[in-house]
XYZ file of C-alpha atoms in Angstrom:
402
model
C 1.311 6.370 -2.489
C 1.962 2.685 -1.819
C 1.967 3.132 1.955
C -1.233 5.197 1.989
C -3.168 2.790 -0.186
C -1.926 -0.209 1.797
C -3.172 1.410 5.001
C -6.511 2.397 3.460
C -7.166 -1.006 1.836
C -6.189 -3.189 4.788
C -9.647 -3.080 6.385
C -11.243 -4.458 3.206
C -8.982 -7.511 3.405
C -9.915 -8.361 7.015
C -13.411 -6.888 7.295
C -15.165 -10.263 7.638
C -13.309 -10.798 10.931
C -14.196 -7.265 12.074
C -17.809 -7.880 11.133
C -17.955 -11.022 13.270
C -16.238 -9.456 16.305
C -18.255 -6.223 16.308
C -21.535 -7.751 15.013
C -21.636 -5.423 11.986
C -24.047 -5.678 9.049
C -23.116 -5.411 5.367
C -24.681 -1.947 5.366
C -22.405 -0.848 8.205
C -19.388 -2.333 6.417
C -20.299 -0.338 3.323
C -20.424 2.844 5.416
C -16.971 2.154 6.864
C -15.404 1.607 3.444
C -17.544 4.109 1.531
C -19.129 7.010 3.392
C -16.297 7.209 5.929
C -13.888 7.902 3.071
C -16.161 10.101 0.974
C -17.369 12.661 3.545
C -13.982 14.185 4.483
C -12.751 13.780 0.927
C -15.725 15.713 -0.440
C -15.203 18.473 2.143
C -11.421 18.762 1.831
C -10.670 17.907 -1.792
C -11.369 21.375 -3.246
C -9.607 23.335 -0.455
C -6.640 20.984 -0.770
C -6.695 21.515 -4.538
C -6.478 25.280 -4.024
C -3.611 24.850 -1.560
C -1.846 22.560 -4.024
C -2.001 25.309 -6.666
C -0.620 27.953 -4.284
C 1.129 26.465 -1.238
C 3.846 24.053 -0.166
C 2.805 20.684 -1.534
C 5.515 18.632 0.165
C 4.493 19.809 3.638
C 0.838 19.109 2.810
C 1.731 15.613 1.624
C 3.503 14.908 4.898
C 0.421 15.927 6.897
C -1.822 13.609 4.870
C 0.640 10.805 5.638
C 0.279 11.552 9.337
C -3.518 11.337 8.909
C -3.608 7.881 7.346
C -1.048 6.529 9.834
C -3.122 7.830 12.756
C -6.278 6.340 11.232
C -4.646 2.933 10.841
C -3.463 2.860 14.457
C -6.856 4.049 15.705
C -8.576 1.251 13.755
C -6.549 -1.251 15.763
C -8.132 -0.144 19.051
C -11.625 1.016 17.956
C -14.347 -0.666 20.017
C -17.446 1.027 18.593
C -18.887 1.987 15.219
C -18.381 5.776 15.749
C -14.704 5.373 16.678
C -14.094 2.930 13.831
C -15.879 5.318 11.440
C -13.615 8.174 12.578
C -10.530 6.013 12.133
C -11.603 5.070 8.612
C -12.209 8.749 7.823
C -8.635 9.607 8.787
C -7.163 6.700 6.863
C -9.227 7.264 3.751
C -8.884 11.017 3.446
C -5.120 10.854 3.970
C -4.579 8.316 1.226
C -7.102 9.826 -1.202
C -6.177 13.509 -0.839
C -2.502 12.630 -1.276
C -3.265 11.703 -4.896
C -4.023 15.333 -5.763
C -0.768 16.488 -4.200
C 1.332 13.749 -5.755
C 0.026 14.368 -9.294
C 0.827 18.072 -9.023
C 4.343 17.348 -7.723
C 5.048 14.702 -10.356
C 3.862 17.065 -13.098
C 6.533 19.589 -12.082
C 9.236 16.934 -11.906
C 8.764 16.105 -15.633
C 8.182 17.669 -19.059
C 4.722 17.471 -20.687
C 5.874 14.983 -23.347
C 7.025 12.548 -20.637
C 4.283 13.167 -18.112
C 2.246 10.051 -18.824
C 5.220 7.812 -18.107
C 6.137 9.868 -15.041
C 2.659 9.645 -13.545
C 2.575 5.883 -14.093
C 4.977 5.562 -11.138
C 2.271 6.998 -8.877
C -0.237 4.508 -10.252
C 2.210 1.670 -9.677
C 2.521 2.874 -6.086
C -1.248 2.939 -5.673
C -1.719 -0.619 -6.876
C 1.352 -1.895 -5.058
C -0.206 -0.592 -1.864
C -3.628 -2.080 -2.622
C -1.985 -5.407 -3.458
C -0.032 -5.331 -0.197
C -3.243 -4.618 1.695
C -4.547 -8.039 0.626
C -1.337 -10.091 0.456
C 0.383 -8.689 3.538
C -2.962 -8.239 5.287
C -3.917 -11.861 4.658
C -0.516 -13.075 5.841
C -0.632 -10.944 8.989
C -4.147 -12.139 9.755
C -3.089 -15.773 9.417
C 0.036 -15.169 11.491
C -1.829 -13.522 14.350
C -4.616 -16.122 14.254
C -2.006 -18.876 14.586
C 0.257 -17.232 17.139
C -2.098 -14.993 19.075
C -2.655 -11.276 18.612
C -0.218 -8.491 19.399
C -0.534 -6.489 22.642
C -3.690 -8.389 23.576
C -5.492 -7.397 20.379
C -7.432 -9.745 18.066
C -5.887 -10.810 14.759
C -7.486 -8.181 12.502
C -6.657 -5.431 14.993
C -3.066 -6.664 15.324
C -2.712 -6.498 11.531
C -3.692 -2.807 11.626
C -1.271 -2.137 14.467
C 1.584 -3.738 12.512
C 0.806 -1.787 9.335
C 0.454 1.464 11.308
C 3.921 1.037 12.804
C 5.316 0.092 9.383
C 3.738 3.256 7.930
C 5.663 5.430 10.386
C 8.948 3.921 9.173
C 8.129 4.036 5.449
C 7.117 7.711 5.553
C 10.388 9.022 7.004
C 11.874 9.775 3.519
C 9.074 12.318 2.891
C 10.785 14.634 5.348
C 13.698 14.984 2.878
C 11.579 15.768 -0.190
C 11.948 19.307 -1.561
C 9.318 21.467 -3.300
C 9.977 21.653 -7.095
C 9.629 24.759 -9.262
C 6.225 25.129 -10.911
C 5.991 24.753 -14.693
C 3.515 26.186 -17.246
C 2.004 28.858 -15.032
C -0.872 30.772 -16.609
C -0.383 34.487 -17.168
C -2.852 35.439 -14.415
C -1.088 33.408 -11.740
C -2.117 35.900 -9.046
C -5.860 35.620 -9.688
C -8.316 35.276 -6.817
C -10.133 32.061 -5.931
C -13.334 33.276 -7.618
C -11.389 34.141 -10.769
C -9.757 30.718 -10.687
C -13.165 29.053 -10.400
C -14.447 31.042 -13.376
C -11.367 30.061 -15.357
C -11.947 26.401 -14.535
C -15.633 26.737 -15.480
C -14.558 27.688 -18.983
C -13.484 24.053 -19.414
C -16.804 22.618 -18.188
C -17.952 21.166 -21.545
C -14.811 19.049 -21.529
C -14.394 18.397 -17.796
C -17.997 17.300 -17.122
C -17.939 14.216 -19.393
C -14.324 13.511 -18.425
C -15.312 13.417 -14.756
C -18.375 11.331 -15.592
C -16.157 8.856 -17.411
C -13.619 8.451 -14.648
C -16.173 8.437 -11.825
C -18.081 5.648 -13.599
C -14.946 3.519 -13.759
C -14.042 4.477 -10.176
C -17.451 3.279 -8.959
C -16.852 -0.179 -10.413
C -13.316 -0.342 -8.998
C -14.282 1.029 -5.555
C -17.128 -1.465 -5.207
C -14.805 -4.296 -6.269
C -12.138 -3.266 -3.745
C -14.654 -3.308 -0.897
C -16.640 -6.443 -1.746
C -14.163 -8.781 -3.502
C -12.933 -10.282 -0.225
C -16.436 -10.889 1.243
C -17.585 -12.463 -2.044
C -14.579 -14.805 -2.002
C -15.277 -15.738 1.617
C -19.023 -16.259 1.256
C -19.449 -17.573 -2.296
C -16.204 -19.492 -2.787
C -15.515 -20.419 0.888
C -11.986 -18.952 0.711
C -10.263 -17.320 3.692
C -8.064 -14.178 3.517
C -5.038 -16.386 4.213
C -5.906 -18.433 1.097
C -6.824 -15.699 -1.372
C -4.712 -12.836 -0.009
C -1.549 -13.731 -1.935
C -3.105 -14.413 -5.337
C -5.555 -11.520 -5.116
C -2.688 -9.227 -4.166
C -0.689 -10.502 -7.148
C -3.667 -9.917 -9.468
C -4.118 -6.352 -8.203
C -0.421 -5.555 -8.494
C -0.138 -7.163 -11.937
C -3.107 -5.160 -13.201
C -1.579 -2.022 -11.701
C 1.822 -2.553 -13.333
C 0.500 -3.508 -16.763
C -2.251 -0.876 -16.667
C 0.216 1.812 -15.605
C 2.568 0.985 -18.453
C -0.257 0.763 -20.981
C -1.928 3.945 -19.730
C 1.290 5.970 -19.564
C 2.456 5.058 -23.049
C -1.083 5.335 -24.470
C -1.450 8.866 -23.079
C 1.907 9.984 -24.495
C 1.214 8.309 -27.855
C -2.252 9.870 -28.019
C -0.777 13.302 -27.327
C 1.863 12.859 -30.036
C -0.800 11.835 -32.568
C -1.858 15.475 -32.845
C -5.533 14.524 -33.020
C -8.032 16.445 -30.927
C -8.673 14.357 -27.834
C -6.149 11.763 -28.950
C -4.752 11.634 -25.429
C -8.073 10.093 -24.263
C -8.094 7.216 -26.760
C -6.521 4.921 -24.177
C -9.250 5.778 -21.660
C -11.964 4.797 -24.126
C -10.347 1.401 -24.735
C -9.715 0.899 -21.014
C -13.361 1.518 -20.144
C -14.490 -0.877 -22.891
C -12.208 -3.546 -21.432
C -13.913 -3.199 -18.053
C -17.430 -3.883 -19.368
C -17.361 -7.724 -19.564
C -14.959 -7.891 -16.607
C -17.629 -6.413 -14.305
C -19.189 -9.872 -14.039
C -16.279 -11.274 -12.017
C -18.361 -11.703 -8.792
C -20.584 -14.320 -10.462
C -17.747 -16.265 -12.109
C -18.091 -20.073 -11.995
C -14.829 -20.535 -10.062
C -11.983 -18.561 -8.523
C -9.826 -18.932 -11.650
C -12.338 -17.069 -13.819
C -12.945 -14.664 -10.913
C -9.214 -13.821 -10.866
C -9.023 -13.358 -14.654
C -12.052 -11.051 -14.795
C -11.123 -8.886 -11.810
C -7.668 -8.543 -13.392
C -9.277 -7.151 -16.562
C -11.548 -4.833 -14.539
C -8.628 -3.360 -12.597
C -6.486 -3.218 -15.731
C -9.105 -1.087 -17.487
C -9.534 1.094 -14.410
C -5.787 1.652 -14.084
C -5.488 2.660 -17.737
C -8.359 5.140 -17.532
C -7.120 6.600 -14.236
C -3.630 7.254 -15.547
C -4.866 8.660 -18.848
C -7.284 10.975 -16.997
C -4.542 12.228 -14.658
C -2.194 12.823 -17.611
C -4.971 14.596 -19.513
C -5.517 17.043 -16.649
C -1.750 17.546 -16.314
C -1.346 18.320 -20.033
C -4.559 20.081 -21.085
C -4.967 22.415 -18.071
C -2.662 25.239 -16.888
C -0.521 24.524 -13.819
C -2.503 26.821 -11.531
C -5.780 25.087 -12.409
C -4.644 21.472 -12.083
C -4.864 21.190 -8.318
C -8.362 22.698 -8.240
C -9.529 20.507 -11.131
C -8.188 17.365 -9.476
C -9.697 18.534 -6.161
C -13.157 18.957 -7.726
C -12.759 15.553 -9.352
C -11.729 13.930 -6.040
C -14.686 15.556 -4.253
C -17.163 14.239 -6.845
C -15.396 10.901 -7.014
C -15.390 10.630 -3.239
C -19.102 11.311 -2.926
C -20.217 9.106 -5.801
C -17.603 6.377 -6.222
C -16.401 5.816 -2.653
C -19.464 7.107 -0.843
C -22.268 5.594 -2.887
C -20.935 2.588 -4.812
C -20.274 0.189 -1.876
C -23.628 1.026 -0.287
C -25.497 0.766 -3.595
C -24.206 -2.790 -3.884
C -25.901 -3.645 -0.570
C -29.110 -1.929 -1.727
C -29.155 -3.990 -4.933
C -28.289 -7.244 -3.140
C -31.028 -6.630 -0.549
C -33.552 -6.056 -3.329
C -32.431 -9.324 -4.913
C -32.840 -11.352 -1.739
C -30.365 -10.359 0.978
C -26.688 -10.471 1.895
C -26.295 -13.804 0.128
C -26.791 -12.000 -3.216
C -23.909 -9.575 -2.711
C -22.026 -11.013 -5.706
C -24.880 -10.439 -8.151
C -25.463 -6.948 -6.769
C -21.784 -6.154 -7.276
C -21.881 -7.407 -10.875
C -24.962 -5.359 -11.761
C -23.569 -2.133 -10.308
C -20.130 -2.713 -11.847
C -21.490 -3.169 -15.359
C -23.789 -0.145 -15.181
C -21.044 2.099 -13.801
C -18.517 0.906 -16.404
C -20.948 1.548 -19.262
C -21.582 5.077 -17.966
C -17.846 5.681 -17.740
C -17.252 4.547 -21.298
C -19.889 6.958 -22.616
C -18.319 9.831 -20.665
C -14.843 9.230 -22.094
C -16.165 9.108 -25.666
C -17.881 12.492 -25.232
C -14.830 14.029 -23.511
C -12.576 12.882 -26.347
C -14.627 14.880 -28.837
C -14.634 18.012 -26.638
C -10.975 18.019 -25.551
C -9.099 21.376 -25.758
C -5.583 21.662 -27.234
C -2.592 21.049 -24.888
C -1.224 23.948 -22.809
C 1.943 25.436 -24.346
């Protein structure tokens, strides 16, 4: 999880240099970090979810790792928008689809009562990787700017080459992972795909607001991940070498604290015995993100850092609580499909639309120079929508699977 998210997030850390070299617009940057990730994710998420519920998850996870590694290496040599778009598609879909597989595997490595704390390790991995994308990415960029690129490549390309090679090494242990036994299988485990879809549809009154809640929070987080670095460069005149380390530390700190808070909140909510108690932490996490959405228009980088920390903290809490909720309240043979549907919707709306919507809002407000205000407006609206979704889902939650 850490390696995939590091590879996927690296471009966001160095995209200002890519923009200058390839003469890209903000709209094109938003397509590379948004639509390029969302299209394959929307197409593959549901089929992958079905495979996760029926097939060998470990082998599937290894193939997604190959995808994001290939995408990272291809980014290093891409000379045109179509090739770079393809590379970003490979990198994004590998890292994003792996989440569905990893949640299903982790659920079978632990008992329901401990699942929130078990899944927090995956969330820690996600934010460790995102943090490394900025801290290691910023360091690599500075190193290659000072000492010349690698293999004749420019600094931002050399950073992708280095991370791609590192990814190959870090993924070797996956080859030794073994498929665990499946827990909590529903009685009709041999049902057809259409029967499985009908079974999942029976949960729609609960799943619809739950997905709305998490997608709202994901929109705010996805937009922040794409545009935080450009805002720091343009508004606060900071380079990736200067902000990479502290922004990486903020992201990782929010991931660690949010993972702990979300994991224990989910388990405590489940033990409370109240209907929907497991989602209480998600409601509080989404409320925390509301004022934090204004980080792009902070008066200085100190306030910027504090607010983006709170935004990512709230997003981490809600993400972990949502994953635990699906792992506890749905039967084993519906989890992969449910997470796949969620990833498809999240990919289209959060990753596909949010970064581009920021450019639409900023253009309406006066141009690329207003990217910070556009990001703040979208972040607040998306966070408020997410909070409303979690409140409704909490009231409609079914009892845990026994």
